[in-house]
mmCIF file of C-alpha atoms in Angstrom:
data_model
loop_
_atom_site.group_PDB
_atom_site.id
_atom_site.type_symbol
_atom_site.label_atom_id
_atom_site.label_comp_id
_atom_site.label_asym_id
_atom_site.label_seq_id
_atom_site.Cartn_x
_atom_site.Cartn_y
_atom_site.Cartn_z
ATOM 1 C CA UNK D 174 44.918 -71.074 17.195
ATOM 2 C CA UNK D 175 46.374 -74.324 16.487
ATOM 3 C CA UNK D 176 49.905 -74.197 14.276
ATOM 4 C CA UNK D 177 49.188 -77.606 12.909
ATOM 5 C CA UNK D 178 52.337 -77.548 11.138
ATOM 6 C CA UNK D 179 54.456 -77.876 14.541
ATOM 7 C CA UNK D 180 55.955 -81.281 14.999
ATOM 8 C CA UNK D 181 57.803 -80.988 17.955
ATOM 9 C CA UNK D 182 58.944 -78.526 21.010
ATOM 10 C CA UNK D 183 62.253 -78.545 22.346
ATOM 11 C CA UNK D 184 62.203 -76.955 26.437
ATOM 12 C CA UNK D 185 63.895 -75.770 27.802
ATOM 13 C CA UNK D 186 66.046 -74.230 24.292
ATOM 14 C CA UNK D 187 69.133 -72.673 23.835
ATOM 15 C CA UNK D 188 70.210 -70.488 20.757
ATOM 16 C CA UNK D 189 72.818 -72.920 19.403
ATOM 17 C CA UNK D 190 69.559 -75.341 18.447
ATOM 18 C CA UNK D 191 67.671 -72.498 16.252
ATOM 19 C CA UNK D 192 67.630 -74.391 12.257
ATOM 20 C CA UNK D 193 65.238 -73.364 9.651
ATOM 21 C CA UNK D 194 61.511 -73.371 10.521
ATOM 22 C CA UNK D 195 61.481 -72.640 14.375
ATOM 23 C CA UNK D 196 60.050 -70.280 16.604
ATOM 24 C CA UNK D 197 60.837 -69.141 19.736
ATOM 25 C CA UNK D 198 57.967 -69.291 22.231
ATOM 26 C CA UNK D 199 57.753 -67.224 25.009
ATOM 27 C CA UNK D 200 54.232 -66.721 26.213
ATOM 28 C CA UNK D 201 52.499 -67.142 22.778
ATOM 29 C CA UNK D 202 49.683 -64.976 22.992
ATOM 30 C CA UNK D 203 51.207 -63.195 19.835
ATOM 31 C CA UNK D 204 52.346 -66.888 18.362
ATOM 32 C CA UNK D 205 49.333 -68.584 18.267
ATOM 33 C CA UNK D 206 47.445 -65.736 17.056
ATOM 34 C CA UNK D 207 47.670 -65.909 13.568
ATOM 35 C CA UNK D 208 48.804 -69.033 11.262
ATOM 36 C CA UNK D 209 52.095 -69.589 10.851
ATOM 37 C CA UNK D 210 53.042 -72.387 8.095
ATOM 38 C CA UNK D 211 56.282 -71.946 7.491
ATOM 39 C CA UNK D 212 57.015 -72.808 11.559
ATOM 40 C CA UNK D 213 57.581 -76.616 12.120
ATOM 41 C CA UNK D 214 58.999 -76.312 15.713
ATOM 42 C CA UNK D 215 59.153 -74.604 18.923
ATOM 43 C CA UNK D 216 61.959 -73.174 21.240
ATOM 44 C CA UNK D 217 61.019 -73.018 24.734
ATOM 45 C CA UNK D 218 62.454 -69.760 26.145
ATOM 46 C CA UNK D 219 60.154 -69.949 29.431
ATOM 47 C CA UNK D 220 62.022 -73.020 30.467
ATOM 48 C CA UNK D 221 65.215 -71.357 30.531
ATOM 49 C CA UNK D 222 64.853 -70.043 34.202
ATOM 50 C CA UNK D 223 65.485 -66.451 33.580
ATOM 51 C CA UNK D 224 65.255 -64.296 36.619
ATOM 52 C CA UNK D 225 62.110 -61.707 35.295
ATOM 53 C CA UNK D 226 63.615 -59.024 36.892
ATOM 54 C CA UNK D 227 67.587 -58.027 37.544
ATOM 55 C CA UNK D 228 68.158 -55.055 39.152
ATOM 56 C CA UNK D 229 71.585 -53.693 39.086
ATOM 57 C CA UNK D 230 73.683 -50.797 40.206
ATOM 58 C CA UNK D 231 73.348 -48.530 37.228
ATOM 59 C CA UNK D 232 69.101 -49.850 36.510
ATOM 60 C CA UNK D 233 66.968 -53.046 36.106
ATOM 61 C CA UNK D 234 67.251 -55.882 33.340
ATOM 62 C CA UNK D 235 64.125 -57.364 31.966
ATOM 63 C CA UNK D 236 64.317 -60.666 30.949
ATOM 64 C CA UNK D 237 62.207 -61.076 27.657
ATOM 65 C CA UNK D 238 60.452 -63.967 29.475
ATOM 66 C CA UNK D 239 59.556 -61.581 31.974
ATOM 67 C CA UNK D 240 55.732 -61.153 32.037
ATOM 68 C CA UNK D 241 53.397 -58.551 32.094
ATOM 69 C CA UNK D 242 52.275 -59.608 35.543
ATOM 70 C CA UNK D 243 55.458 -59.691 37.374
ATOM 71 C CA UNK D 244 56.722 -56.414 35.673
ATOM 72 C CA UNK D 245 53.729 -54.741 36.692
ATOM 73 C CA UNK D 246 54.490 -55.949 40.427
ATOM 74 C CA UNK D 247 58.333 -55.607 40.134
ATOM 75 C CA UNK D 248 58.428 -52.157 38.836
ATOM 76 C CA UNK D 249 54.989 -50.874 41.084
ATOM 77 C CA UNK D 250 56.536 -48.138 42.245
ATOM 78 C CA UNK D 251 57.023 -46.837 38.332
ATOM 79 C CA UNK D 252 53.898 -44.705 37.340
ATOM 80 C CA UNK D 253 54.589 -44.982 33.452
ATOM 81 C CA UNK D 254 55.338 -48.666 33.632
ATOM 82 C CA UNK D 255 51.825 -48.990 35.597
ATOM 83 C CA UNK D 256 50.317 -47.027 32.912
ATOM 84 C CA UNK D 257 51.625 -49.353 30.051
ATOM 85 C CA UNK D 258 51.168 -52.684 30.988
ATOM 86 C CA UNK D 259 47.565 -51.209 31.520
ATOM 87 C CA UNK D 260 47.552 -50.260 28.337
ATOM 88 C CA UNK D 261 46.939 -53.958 27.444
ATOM 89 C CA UNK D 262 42.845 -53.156 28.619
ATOM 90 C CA UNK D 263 43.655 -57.718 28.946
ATOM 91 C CA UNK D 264 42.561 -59.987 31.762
ATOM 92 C CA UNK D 265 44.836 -60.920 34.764
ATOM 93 C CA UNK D 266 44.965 -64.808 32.770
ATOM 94 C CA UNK D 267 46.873 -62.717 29.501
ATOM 95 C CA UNK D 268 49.033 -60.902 32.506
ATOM 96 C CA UNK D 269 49.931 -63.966 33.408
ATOM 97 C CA UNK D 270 51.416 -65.531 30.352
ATOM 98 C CA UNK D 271 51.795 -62.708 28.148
ATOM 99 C CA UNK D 272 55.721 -61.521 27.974
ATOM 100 C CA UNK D 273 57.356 -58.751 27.636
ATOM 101 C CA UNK D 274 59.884 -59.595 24.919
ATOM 102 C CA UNK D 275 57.137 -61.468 22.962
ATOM 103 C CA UNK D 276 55.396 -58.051 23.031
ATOM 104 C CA UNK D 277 58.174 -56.450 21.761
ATOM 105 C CA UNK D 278 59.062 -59.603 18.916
ATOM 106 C CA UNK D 279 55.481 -59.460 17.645
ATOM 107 C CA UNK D 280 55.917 -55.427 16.696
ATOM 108 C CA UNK D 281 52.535 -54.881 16.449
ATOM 109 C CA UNK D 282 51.872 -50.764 16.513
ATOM 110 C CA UNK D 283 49.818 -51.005 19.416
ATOM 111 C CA UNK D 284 52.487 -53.222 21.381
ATOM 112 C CA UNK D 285 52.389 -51.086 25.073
ATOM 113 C CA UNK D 286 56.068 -52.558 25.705
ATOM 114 C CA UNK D 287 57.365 -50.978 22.783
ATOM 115 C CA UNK D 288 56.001 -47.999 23.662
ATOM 116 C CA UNK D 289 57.585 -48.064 27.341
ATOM 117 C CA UNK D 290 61.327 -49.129 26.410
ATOM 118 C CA UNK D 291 61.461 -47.230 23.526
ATOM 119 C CA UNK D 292 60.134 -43.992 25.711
ATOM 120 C CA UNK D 293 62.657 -45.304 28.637
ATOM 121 C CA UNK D 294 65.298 -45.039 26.076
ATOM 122 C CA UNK D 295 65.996 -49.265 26.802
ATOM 123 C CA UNK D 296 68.702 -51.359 25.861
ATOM 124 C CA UNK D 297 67.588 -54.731 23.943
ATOM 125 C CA UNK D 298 69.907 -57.706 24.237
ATOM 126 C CA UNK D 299 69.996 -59.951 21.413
ATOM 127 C CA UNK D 300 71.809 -63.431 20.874
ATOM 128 C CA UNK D 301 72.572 -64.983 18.104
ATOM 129 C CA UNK D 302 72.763 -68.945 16.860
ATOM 130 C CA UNK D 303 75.837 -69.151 17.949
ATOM 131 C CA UNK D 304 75.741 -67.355 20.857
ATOM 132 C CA UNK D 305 77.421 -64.278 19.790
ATOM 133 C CA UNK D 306 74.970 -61.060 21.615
ATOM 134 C CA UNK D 307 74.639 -57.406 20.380
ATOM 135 C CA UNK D 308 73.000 -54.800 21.564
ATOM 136 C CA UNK D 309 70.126 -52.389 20.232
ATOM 137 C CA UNK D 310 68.829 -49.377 21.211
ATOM 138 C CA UNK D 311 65.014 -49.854 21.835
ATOM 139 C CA UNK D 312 63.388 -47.486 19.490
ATOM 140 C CA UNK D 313 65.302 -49.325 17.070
ATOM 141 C CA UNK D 314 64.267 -52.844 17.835
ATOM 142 C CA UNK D 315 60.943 -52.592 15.928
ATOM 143 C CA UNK D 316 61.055 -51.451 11.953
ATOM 144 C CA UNK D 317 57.920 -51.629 10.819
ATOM 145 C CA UNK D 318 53.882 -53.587 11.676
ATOM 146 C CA UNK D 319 55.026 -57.449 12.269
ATOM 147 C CA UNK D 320 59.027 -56.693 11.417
ATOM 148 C CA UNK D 321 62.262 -55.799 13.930
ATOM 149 C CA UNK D 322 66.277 -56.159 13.874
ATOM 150 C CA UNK D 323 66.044 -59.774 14.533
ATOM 151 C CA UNK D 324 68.101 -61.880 12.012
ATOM 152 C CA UNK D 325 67.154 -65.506 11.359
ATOM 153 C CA UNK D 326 67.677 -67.572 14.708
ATOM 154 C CA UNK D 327 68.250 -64.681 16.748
ATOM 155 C CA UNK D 328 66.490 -64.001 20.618
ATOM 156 C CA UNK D 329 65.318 -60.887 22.224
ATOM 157 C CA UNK D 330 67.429 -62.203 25.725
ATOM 158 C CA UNK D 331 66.757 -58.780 27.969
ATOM 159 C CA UNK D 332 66.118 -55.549 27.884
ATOM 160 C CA UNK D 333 68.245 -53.258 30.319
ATOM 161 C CA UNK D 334 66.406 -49.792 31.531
ATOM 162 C CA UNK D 335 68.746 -47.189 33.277
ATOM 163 C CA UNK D 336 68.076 -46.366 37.242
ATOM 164 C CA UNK D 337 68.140 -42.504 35.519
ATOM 165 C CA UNK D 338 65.895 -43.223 32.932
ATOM 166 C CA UNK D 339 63.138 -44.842 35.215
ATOM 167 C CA UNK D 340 63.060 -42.262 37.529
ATOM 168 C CA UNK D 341 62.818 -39.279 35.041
ATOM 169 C CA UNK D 342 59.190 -37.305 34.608
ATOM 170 C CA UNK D 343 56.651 -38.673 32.402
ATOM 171 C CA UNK D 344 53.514 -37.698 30.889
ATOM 172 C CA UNK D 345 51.192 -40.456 29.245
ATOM 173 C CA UNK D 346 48.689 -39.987 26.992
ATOM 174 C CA UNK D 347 46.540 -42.822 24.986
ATOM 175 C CA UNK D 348 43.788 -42.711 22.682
ATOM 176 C CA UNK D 349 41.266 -45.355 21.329
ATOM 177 C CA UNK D 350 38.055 -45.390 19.077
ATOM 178 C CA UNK D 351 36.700 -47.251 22.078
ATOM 179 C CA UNK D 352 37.327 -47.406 25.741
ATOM 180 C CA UNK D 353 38.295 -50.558 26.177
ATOM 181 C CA UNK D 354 39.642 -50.500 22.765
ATOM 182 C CA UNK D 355 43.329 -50.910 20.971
ATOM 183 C CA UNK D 356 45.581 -48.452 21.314
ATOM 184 C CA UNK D 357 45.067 -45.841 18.032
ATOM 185 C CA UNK D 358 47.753 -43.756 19.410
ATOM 186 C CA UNK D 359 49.986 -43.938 22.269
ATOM 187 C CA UNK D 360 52.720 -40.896 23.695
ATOM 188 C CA UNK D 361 55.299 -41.011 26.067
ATOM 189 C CA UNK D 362 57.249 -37.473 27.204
ATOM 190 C CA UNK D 363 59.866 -37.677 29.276
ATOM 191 C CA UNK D 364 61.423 -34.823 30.846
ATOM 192 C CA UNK D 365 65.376 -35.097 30.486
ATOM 193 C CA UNK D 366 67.885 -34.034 33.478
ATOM 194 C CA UNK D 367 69.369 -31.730 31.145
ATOM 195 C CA UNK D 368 66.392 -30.081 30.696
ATOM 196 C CA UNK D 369 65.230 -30.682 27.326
ATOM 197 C CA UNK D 370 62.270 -33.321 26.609
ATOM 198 C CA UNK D 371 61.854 -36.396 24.507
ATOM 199 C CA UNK D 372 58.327 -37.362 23.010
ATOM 200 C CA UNK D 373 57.577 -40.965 21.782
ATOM 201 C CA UNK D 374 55.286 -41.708 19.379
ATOM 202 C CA UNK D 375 53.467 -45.356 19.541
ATOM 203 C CA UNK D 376 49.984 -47.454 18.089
ATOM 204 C CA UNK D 377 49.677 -44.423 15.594
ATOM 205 C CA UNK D 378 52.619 -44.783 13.569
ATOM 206 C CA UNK D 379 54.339 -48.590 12.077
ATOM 207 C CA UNK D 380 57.582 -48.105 14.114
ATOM 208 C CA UNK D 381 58.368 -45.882 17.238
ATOM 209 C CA UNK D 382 59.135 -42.495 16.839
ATOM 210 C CA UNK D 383 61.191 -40.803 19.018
ATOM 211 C CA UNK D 384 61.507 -37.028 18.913
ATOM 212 C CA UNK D 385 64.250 -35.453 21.194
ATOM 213 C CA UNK D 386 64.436 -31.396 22.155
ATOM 214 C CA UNK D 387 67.625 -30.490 23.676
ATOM 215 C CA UNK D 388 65.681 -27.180 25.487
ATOM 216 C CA UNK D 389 62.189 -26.694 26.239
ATOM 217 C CA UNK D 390 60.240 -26.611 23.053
ATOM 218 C CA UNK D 391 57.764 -23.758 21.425
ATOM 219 C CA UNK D 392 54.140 -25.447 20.247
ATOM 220 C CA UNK D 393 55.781 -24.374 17.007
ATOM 221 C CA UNK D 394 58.855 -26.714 17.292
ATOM 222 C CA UNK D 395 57.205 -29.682 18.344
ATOM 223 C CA UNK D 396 54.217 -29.518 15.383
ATOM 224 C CA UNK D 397 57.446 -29.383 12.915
ATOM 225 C CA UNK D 398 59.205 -32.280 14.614
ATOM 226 C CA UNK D 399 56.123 -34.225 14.250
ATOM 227 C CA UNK D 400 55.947 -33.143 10.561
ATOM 228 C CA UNK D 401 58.896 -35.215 10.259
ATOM 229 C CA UNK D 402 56.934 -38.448 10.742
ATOM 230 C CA UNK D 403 56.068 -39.128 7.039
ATOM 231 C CA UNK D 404 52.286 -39.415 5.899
ATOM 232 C CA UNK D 405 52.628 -43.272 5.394
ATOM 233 C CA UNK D 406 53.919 -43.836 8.430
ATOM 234 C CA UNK D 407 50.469 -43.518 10.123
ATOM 235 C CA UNK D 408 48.655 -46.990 10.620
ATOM 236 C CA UNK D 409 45.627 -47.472 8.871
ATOM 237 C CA UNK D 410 42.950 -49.826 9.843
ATOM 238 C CA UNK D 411 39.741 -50.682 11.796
ATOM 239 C CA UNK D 412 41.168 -48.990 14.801
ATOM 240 C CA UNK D 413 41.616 -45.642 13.000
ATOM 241 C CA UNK D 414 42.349 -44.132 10.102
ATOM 242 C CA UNK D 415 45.417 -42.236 9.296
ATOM 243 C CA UNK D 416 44.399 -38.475 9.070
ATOM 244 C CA UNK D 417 42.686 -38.850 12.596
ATOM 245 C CA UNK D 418 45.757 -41.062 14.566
ATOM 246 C CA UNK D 419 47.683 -37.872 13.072
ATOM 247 C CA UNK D 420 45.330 -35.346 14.313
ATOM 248 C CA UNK D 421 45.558 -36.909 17.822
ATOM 249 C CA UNK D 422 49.369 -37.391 17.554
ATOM 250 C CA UNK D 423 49.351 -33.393 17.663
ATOM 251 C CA UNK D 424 46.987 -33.551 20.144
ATOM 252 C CA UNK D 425 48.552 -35.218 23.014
ATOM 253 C CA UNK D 426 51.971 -33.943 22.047
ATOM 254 C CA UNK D 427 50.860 -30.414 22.912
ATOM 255 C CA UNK D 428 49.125 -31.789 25.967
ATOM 256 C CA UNK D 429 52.435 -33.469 26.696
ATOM 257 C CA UNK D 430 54.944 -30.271 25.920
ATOM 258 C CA UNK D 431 52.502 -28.382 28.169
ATOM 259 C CA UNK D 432 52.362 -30.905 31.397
ATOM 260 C CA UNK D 433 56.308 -31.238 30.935
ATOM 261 C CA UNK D 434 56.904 -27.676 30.935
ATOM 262 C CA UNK D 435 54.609 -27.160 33.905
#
């Protein structure tokens, strides 16, 4: 889609240039998807250079830039990071340009990268107009369908998973109305060193949901911790209705507890 109201594109960007009416651009897949009026210029964050992957002593950082592509290729060796950029069902040209932080930025329920940091229990790096950063846990990043943490002229700059984290047990689970369809409802356990489990809940609900056991849960303990989610919580639209992304939700969780305790 064209954004006929852009006058101009500044690349590369830094954050000290953000002003009223700009967007950063990282891929633009999610960008130029829908109109956006009230944007009059673009910020270049591709031009910055940003290594796509770090890796580091104590895990990896993923530069928001980063795309689906090379994290797919970085992180092979990573079954549930496989399993969620595959979650896209898009062709190798969106793997190519599509990026991970503009994944996250667009907070779209279905978003597979939310689903996988938030599930990973990632780190988001944010910077600020004036070049101040802070830091925010993943599952906290997104706050609702099209909304996150970011305050006006902020970045998503990285997201840091922990060596731990990536190498803990997962179980996957994904459900669509069709099969190469959105994601209606997306879960992510993850079996914790301590021996309790956490279960994510994505693409069903507005936000990520992250329930945490400290021991292994009864079927009984995990349908009340999903009772928590409330009612309105549960997307509703073409890709599913509420009562049924719910009914799956419970599905795949007790799938999930079951494969984790196995």
């Amino acid at each position: 889609m064209d954004l006929h109201t852009v006058t101009e594109v500044i690349s590369p960007a830094s954050p000290g240039q953000w002003r009223p009416g700009d967007a950063w651009l990282g891929g633009g897949t999610a960008l130029f998807g829908e109109p956006r009026p009230h944007v009059s210029r673009l910020l270049d964050l591709t031009a910055a250079g940003w290594p796509p992957l770090t890796v580091h002593d104590d895990g990896v950082e993923i530069a928001a830039t980063c795309t689906i592509a090379e994290l797919a290729e970085g992180l092979r060796g990573y079954g549930i990071v496989r399993q969620c950029c595959h979650a896209f069902l898009a062709s190798f040209k969106i793997w190519n340009v599509a990026t991970v932080g503009g994944n996250l930025c667009a907070a779209l329920p279905a978003g597979p990268m939310i689903s996988l940091v938030a599930a990973l229990d990632g780190i988001c790096v944010l910077i600020g107009p004036d070049g101040g950063e802070r830091r925010v846990p993943a599952a906290d990043f997104v706050t609702g369908e099209g909304t996150t943490v970011l305050r006006d002229g902020e970045l998503l700059r990285a997201i840091h998973l922990s060596a731990s984290m990536l190498s803990t047990r997962t179980a996957y689970r994904r459900g669509s109305l069709h099969r190469h369809g959105r994601s209606a409802v997306l879960l992510i356990g993850r079996a914790d060193p301590a021996g309790g489990i956490s279960l994510t809940v994505t693409a069903a609900t507005r936000r990520p949901h992250v329930l945490r056991f400290p021991d292994p849960p009864s079927a009984d303990e995990v349908e009340a911790a999903l009772d928590t989610i409330p009612a309105d919580q549960y997307v509703d639209d073409v890709h599913g209705r509420p009562i049924w992304r719910r009914h799956l939700t419970r599905h795949y969780a007790a799938q999930i507890r079951t494969e984790l305790a196995a």
